[in-house]
mmCIF file of C-alpha atoms in Angstrom:
data_model
loop_
_atom_site.group_PDB
_atom_site.id
_atom_site.type_symbol
_atom_site.label_atom_id
_atom_site.label_comp_id
_atom_site.label_asym_id
_atom_site.label_seq_id
_atom_site.Cartn_x
_atom_site.Cartn_y
_atom_site.Cartn_z
ATOM 1 C CA THR I 1 17.118 -3.553 -12.153
ATOM 2 C CA LEU I 2 16.668 -6.767 -10.250
ATOM 3 C CA GLU I 3 19.953 -8.692 -9.367
ATOM 4 C CA SER I 4 20.976 -11.600 -7.395
ATOM 5 C CA VAL I 5 23.246 -11.427 -4.442
ATOM 6 C CA ASP I 6 25.715 -14.722 -4.109
ATOM 7 C CA ASP I 7 22.602 -16.704 -4.332
ATOM 8 C CA ARG I 8 20.940 -16.264 -0.658
ATOM 9 C CA GLY I 9 19.730 -12.465 -1.718
ATOM 10 C CA LEU I 10 18.047 -9.699 -3.772
ATOM 11 C CA THR I 11 18.280 -6.190 -4.453
ATOM 12 C CA ALA I 12 16.167 -4.247 -6.472
ATOM 13 C CA ARG I 13 17.134 -0.704 -7.667
ATOM 14 C CA LEU I 14 15.240 2.494 -8.792
ATOM 15 C CA ASN I 15 18.227 4.783 -10.256
ATOM 16 C CA GLU I 16 17.480 8.603 -11.380
ATOM 17 C CA ILE I 17 13.656 8.729 -11.104
ATOM 18 C CA GLU I 18 12.076 12.478 -10.743
ATOM 19 C CA LEU I 19 10.354 12.866 -7.192
ATOM 20 C CA SER I 20 7.653 15.295 -8.813
ATOM 21 C CA LEU I 21 6.055 12.313 -10.223
ATOM 22 C CA LEU I 22 5.216 10.941 -6.504
ATOM 23 C CA ASN I 23 3.002 14.716 -5.897
ATOM 24 C CA ASP I 24 -0.112 13.344 -6.655
ATOM 25 C CA LEU I 25 -0.059 10.624 -3.914
ATOM 26 C CA LEU I 26 0.885 13.501 -1.124
ATOM 27 C CA VAL I 27 -2.095 13.836 1.478
ATOM 28 C CA TYR I 28 -1.476 17.713 1.636
ATOM 29 C CA ASP I 29 -1.571 19.393 -1.452
ATOM 30 C CA LYS I 30 0.433 22.350 -0.347
ATOM 31 C CA LEU I 31 3.422 20.649 -0.711
ATOM 32 C CA SER I 32 5.611 19.807 -3.570
ATOM 33 C CA PHE I 33 8.696 17.535 -4.054
ATOM 34 C CA SER I 34 11.332 17.705 -6.740
ATOM 35 C CA GLY I 35 14.570 16.151 -7.342
ATOM 36 C CA MET I 36 16.210 12.874 -8.743
ATOM 37 C CA LEU I 37 15.454 9.797 -6.551
ATOM 38 C CA SER I 38 16.993 6.579 -6.402
ATOM 39 C CA ALA I 39 16.210 3.709 -3.882
ATOM 40 C CA SER I 40 17.317 0.378 -3.255
ATOM 41 C CA ILE I 41 15.746 -2.981 -1.217
ATOM 42 C CA ASN I 42 18.407 -5.451 -0.414
ATOM 43 C CA TYR I 43 16.413 -8.899 0.483
ATOM 44 C CA GLU I 44 19.542 -10.721 2.347
ATOM 45 C CA GLN I 45 19.715 -14.227 4.140
ATOM 46 C CA ILE I 46 16.615 -15.331 1.813
ATOM 47 C CA PHE I 47 16.978 -19.360 3.421
ATOM 48 C CA SER I 48 18.260 -18.593 7.127
ATOM 49 C CA ASN I 49 17.758 -15.014 8.536
ATOM 50 C CA PRO I 50 15.937 -12.905 6.566
ATOM 51 C CA THR I 51 16.634 -9.488 6.813
ATOM 52 C CA LEU I 52 14.936 -6.626 4.750
ATOM 53 C CA PHE I 53 16.698 -3.153 4.083
ATOM 54 C CA GLY I 54 16.306 -0.415 1.929
ATOM 55 C CA ASN I 55 17.538 3.136 1.251
ATOM 56 C CA VAL I 56 16.111 6.129 -0.428
ATOM 57 C CA PHE I 57 18.451 9.129 -1.653
ATOM 58 C CA VAL I 58 17.617 12.603 -3.642
ATOM 59 C CA ASP I 59 20.745 14.430 -4.203
ATOM 60 C CA SER I 60 19.137 17.901 -4.413
ATOM 61 C CA PHE I 61 15.661 17.444 -2.213
ATOM 62 C CA PHE I 62 13.659 20.554 -3.264
ATOM 63 C CA VAL I 63 10.253 21.319 -1.315
ATOM 64 C CA ASN I 64 8.488 24.436 -3.376
ATOM 65 C CA GLY I 65 11.167 25.064 -5.486
ATOM 66 C CA ASP I 66 13.530 25.407 -2.069
ATOM 67 C CA ASP I 67 16.531 23.217 -2.066
ATOM 68 C CA TYR I 68 16.883 21.169 1.325
ATOM 69 C CA GLY I 69 20.236 19.753 0.519
ATOM 70 C CA VAL I 70 21.006 16.012 0.425
ATOM 71 C CA LEU I 71 17.905 13.389 1.351
ATOM 72 C CA ASP I 72 19.267 10.046 2.805
ATOM 73 C CA ILE I 73 16.860 8.177 4.708
ATOM 74 C CA ASN I 74 17.601 4.174 5.300
ATOM 75 C CA ALA I 75 15.191 1.493 6.465
ATOM 76 C CA ASN I 76 15.300 -1.828 8.162
ATOM 77 C CA VAL I 77 12.717 -4.382 8.848
ATOM 78 C CA PRO I 78 13.296 -6.128 11.872
ATOM 79 C CA ASP I 79 13.198 -10.307 12.290
ATOM 80 C CA ASP I 80 9.759 -10.171 13.486
ATOM 81 C CA GLN I 81 8.626 -8.240 10.209
ATOM 82 C CA THR I 82 6.012 -6.094 12.559
ATOM 83 C CA VAL I 83 7.564 -2.464 11.926
ATOM 84 C CA VAL I 84 9.854 -0.879 9.763
ATOM 85 C CA ARG I 85 12.652 0.952 11.579
ATOM 86 C CA LEU I 86 13.788 4.576 9.652
ATOM 87 C CA GLU I 87 17.181 6.658 10.385
ATOM 88 C CA GLY I 88 18.186 9.482 8.591
ATOM 89 C CA GLY I 89 17.868 13.193 7.385
ATOM 90 C CA ILE I 90 18.160 15.717 4.941
ATOM 91 C CA LEU I 91 22.067 16.949 5.377
ATOM 92 C CA HIS I 92 22.855 20.558 3.935
ATOM 93 C CA PRO I 93 26.041 22.901 5.075
ATOM 94 C CA GLU I 94 23.936 25.712 6.781
ATOM 95 C CA ARG I 95 21.123 23.404 8.278
ATOM 96 C CA ASN I 96 20.170 19.389 8.965
ATOM 97 C CA LEU I 97 16.922 17.641 10.098
ATOM 98 C CA LYS I 98 17.668 14.001 11.345
ATOM 99 C CA LEU I 99 15.054 11.340 11.501
ATOM 100 C CA GLY I 100 14.505 8.164 13.432
ATOM 101 C CA GLY I 101 11.360 6.043 14.000
ATOM 102 C CA TYR I 102 9.105 3.068 13.233
ATOM 103 C CA ILE I 103 6.344 2.876 10.604
ATOM 104 C CA PHE I 104 4.118 0.278 12.049
ATOM 105 C CA PRO I 105 2.504 -1.921 9.223
ATOM 106 C CA THR I 106 -1.782 -2.053 8.813
ATOM 107 C CA GLN I 107 -2.443 -4.006 11.769
ATOM 108 C CA THR I 108 -5.394 -1.883 13.531
ATOM 109 C CA SER I 109 -9.271 -1.738 12.336
ATOM 110 C CA ASP I 110 -8.789 1.156 10.527
ATOM 111 C CA ASN I 111 -6.716 -0.011 7.839
ATOM 112 C CA GLN I 112 -4.125 3.000 8.435
ATOM 113 C CA GLU I 113 -0.408 3.190 8.890
ATOM 114 C CA TYR I 114 1.194 4.524 12.017
ATOM 115 C CA PHE I 115 4.189 5.851 12.769
ATOM 116 C CA ASP I 116 6.610 7.383 15.547
ATOM 117 C CA ALA I 117 9.544 9.131 14.546
ATOM 118 C CA THR I 118 12.155 11.793 16.544
ATOM 119 C CA VAL I 119 12.931 14.916 14.170
ATOM 120 C CA SER I 120 15.430 17.342 15.232
ATOM 121 C CA LEU I 121 15.721 20.304 13.268
ATOM 122 C CA GLU I 122 19.007 22.998 13.558
ATOM 123 C CA ASN I 123 19.054 26.098 11.856
ATOM 124 C CA TYR I 124 15.952 25.284 9.932
ATOM 125 C CA PRO I 125 14.511 27.994 7.449
ATOM 126 C CA PHE I 126 11.743 29.509 9.311
ATOM 127 C CA LYS I 127 10.015 30.150 5.786
ATOM 128 C CA ILE I 128 8.937 26.402 6.019
ATOM 129 C CA LEU I 129 5.839 28.309 7.541
ATOM 130 C CA GLU I 130 4.608 30.049 3.773
ATOM 131 C CA TYR I 131 4.145 26.227 2.471
ATOM 132 C CA PHE I 132 1.192 25.892 5.716
ATOM 133 C CA ILE I 133 -0.149 29.768 5.721
ATOM 134 C CA GLU I 134 0.331 30.477 1.645
ATOM 135 C CA GLY I 135 -0.812 33.977 0.790
ATOM 136 C CA ASN I 136 -1.100 35.009 4.526
ATOM 137 C CA ILE I 137 2.547 35.639 4.857
ATOM 138 C CA GLU I 138 5.644 36.048 2.909
ATOM 139 C CA ASP I 139 9.408 37.472 2.592
ATOM 140 C CA THR I 140 10.069 34.958 5.916
ATOM 141 C CA GLU I 141 13.463 34.922 6.923
ATOM 142 C CA GLY I 142 15.002 33.278 10.180
ATOM 143 C CA THR I 143 16.066 30.106 11.674
ATOM 144 C CA LEU I 144 14.188 27.315 13.882
ATOM 145 C CA THR I 145 16.116 24.659 15.849
ATOM 146 C CA GLY I 146 14.591 22.271 18.047
ATOM 147 C CA ASP I 147 12.987 18.476 18.791
ATOM 148 C CA PHE I 148 9.855 17.300 17.929
ATOM 149 C CA VAL I 149 7.556 13.914 17.882
ATOM 150 C CA LEU I 150 6.010 12.756 15.032
ATOM 151 C CA SER I 151 3.806 10.139 15.186
ATOM 152 C CA GLY I 152 -0.226 9.016 14.809
ATOM 153 C CA PRO I 153 -1.702 7.763 11.174
ATOM 154 C CA MET I 154 -0.560 9.222 8.211
ATOM 155 C CA THR I 155 -3.641 10.449 7.235
ATOM 156 C CA GLN I 156 -3.874 12.589 10.657
ATOM 157 C CA PRO I 157 0.398 12.979 11.784
ATOM 158 C CA ILE I 158 0.452 14.867 15.351
ATOM 159 C CA LEU I 159 3.462 17.369 15.979
ATOM 160 C CA ASN I 160 4.535 17.567 19.326
ATOM 161 C CA GLY I 161 7.650 19.327 20.604
ATOM 162 C CA SER I 162 9.382 22.872 20.586
ATOM 163 C CA ALA I 163 11.789 24.735 18.990
ATOM 164 C CA ILE I 164 13.767 28.524 18.935
ATOM 165 C CA VAL I 165 12.969 30.942 16.556
ATOM 166 C CA GLU I 166 16.134 32.965 15.769
ATOM 167 C CA ASN I 167 16.834 35.885 13.902
ATOM 168 C CA ALA I 168 13.118 35.715 12.500
ATOM 169 C CA ALA I 169 11.043 38.259 10.329
ATOM 170 C CA VAL I 170 7.788 38.121 8.298
ATOM 171 C CA THR I 171 5.578 40.330 6.507
ATOM 172 C CA ILE I 172 1.688 39.853 6.750
ATOM 173 C CA PRO I 173 0.407 41.103 3.234
ATOM 174 C CA PHE I 174 -2.808 41.812 4.449
ATOM 175 C CA LEU I 175 -2.450 44.122 7.279
ATOM 176 C CA GLY I 176 0.832 45.547 5.864
ATOM 177 C CA ILE I 177 3.069 45.045 8.184
ATOM 178 C CA ARG I 178 6.635 43.281 9.057
ATOM 179 C CA LEU I 179 7.493 41.741 12.343
ATOM 180 C CA PHE I 180 10.853 40.647 13.579
ATOM 181 C CA ILE I 181 11.329 37.717 16.477
ATOM 182 C CA ASP I 182 14.809 38.541 18.092
ATOM 183 C CA GLN I 183 14.537 34.812 19.674
ATOM 184 C CA GLN I 184 11.472 33.246 21.153
ATOM 185 C CA GLN I 185 10.343 29.715 21.400
ATOM 186 C CA VAL I 186 7.460 27.818 20.128
ATOM 187 C CA GLU I 187 5.410 24.761 20.815
ATOM 188 C CA SER I 188 3.957 22.315 19.161
ATOM 189 C CA TYR I 189 0.597 20.318 19.695
ATOM 190 C CA GLU I 190 -1.935 18.190 18.406
ATOM 191 C CA ASN I 191 -4.085 20.897 16.626
ATOM 192 C CA LYS I 192 -2.054 23.703 17.378
ATOM 193 C CA ILE I 193 1.024 26.005 16.759
ATOM 194 C CA ASP I 194 1.365 28.073 19.736
ATOM 195 C CA VAL I 195 3.640 31.225 20.510
ATOM 196 C CA SER I 196 2.128 32.513 23.630
ATOM 197 C CA GLY I 197 4.555 34.684 25.653
ATOM 198 C CA ALA I 198 6.551 35.137 22.403
ATOM 199 C CA VAL I 199 7.371 38.999 22.016
ATOM 200 C CA VAL I 200 7.895 40.640 18.395
ATOM 201 C CA ARG I 201 8.982 43.944 17.398
ATOM 202 C CA ASP I 202 7.503 45.861 14.461
ATOM 203 C CA ILE I 203 9.341 48.294 12.101
ATOM 204 C CA TYR I 204 9.879 51.195 14.730
ATOM 205 C CA GLY I 205 11.241 48.740 17.552
ATOM 206 C CA ASN I 206 7.711 48.921 19.451
ATOM 207 C CA THR I 207 6.913 45.580 21.364
ATOM 208 C CA ALA I 208 4.240 43.308 21.569
ATOM 209 C CA LYS I 209 3.180 40.004 23.320
ATOM 210 C CA LEU I 210 1.369 37.379 21.785
ATOM 211 C CA GLU I 211 -0.762 34.701 23.503
ATOM 212 C CA GLY I 212 -2.298 32.152 21.147
ATOM 213 C CA GLY I 213 -0.852 30.914 17.606
ATOM 214 C CA LEU I 214 -2.158 28.905 14.872
ATOM 215 C CA THR I 215 -5.088 26.019 14.886
ATOM 216 C CA HIS I 216 -5.159 23.132 12.448
ATOM 217 C CA ASN I 217 -7.268 20.172 11.676
ATOM 218 C CA TYR I 218 -3.899 17.997 10.760
ATOM 219 C CA PHE I 219 -1.995 20.457 9.084
ATOM 220 C CA ARG I 220 -5.631 21.532 6.949
ATOM 221 C CA ASP I 221 -7.885 24.201 7.592
ATOM 222 C CA LEU I 222 -5.510 26.832 9.184
ATOM 223 C CA GLY I 223 -6.461 29.393 11.160
ATOM 224 C CA LEU I 224 -5.371 32.040 13.596
ATOM 225 C CA ASP I 225 -6.209 32.513 17.397
ATOM 226 C CA LEU I 226 -4.138 34.840 18.454
ATOM 227 C CA LYS I 227 -3.745 37.867 20.674
ATOM 228 C CA ILE I 228 -1.210 40.998 20.772
ATOM 229 C CA SER I 229 -1.039 43.112 23.988
ATOM 230 C CA SER I 230 1.056 46.243 23.561
ATOM 231 C CA ASN I 231 0.859 50.080 24.783
ATOM 232 C CA GLU I 232 2.164 50.834 21.311
ATOM 233 C CA PHE I 233 2.475 48.973 18.147
ATOM 234 C CA LEU I 234 2.010 49.277 14.203
ATOM 235 C CA LEU I 235 -0.542 46.747 13.920
ATOM 236 C CA LEU I 236 -1.995 47.869 10.322
ATOM 237 C CA ASN I 237 -0.307 49.857 7.647
ATOM 238 C CA THR I 238 -2.260 50.085 4.387
ATOM 239 C CA THR I 239 -3.665 52.731 2.002
ATOM 240 C CA ASP I 240 -6.805 50.856 0.810
#
């Protein structure tokens, strides 16, 4: 719908649109979003000091079938109209994601939109790893708490920062093993998720130290560059 605001502005609204209709636009095809999306754009003080505001709201935001809570993001364009400022997050009684930053419109020779945003996670499900390592890990438990900077062009996102993994466990089906992580730090760089120095346990309580981590090409083409050091540790438990 389109409404006039006191003859000085306009408001456009979208109500209850199925978010899954936008999945075909995603750069990363292993993520699938669903939920009912509502959005609004307000263009105020058109004839004196034009200001543009927007809001995106999803009451129950699902990622790959998992409910992450309420998505609520506000956007506004400053007077110079060169950037879009974002603020908001995904709120849930047990976990939170907060987002703040900027989107820079296509002002460069490569004709891409760039962004620069901070992302804070609080007790976020460690299970999000399964979305990127599909089929290679399962039954993931535990939480992530940390701060990251998400930047770069939309097609090549760069995630820098660190998080603490707590009370985590993960099963690696092709090895037939389950690993346990009590409390360890994880670092993220441009094309690597680094777990160097982390200590994991097997089902018998034996410990091993990790060096290296996951490699990726802007979250595509994931690979494993990992060294495991231990005097005694269960690394293979299959009957095939």
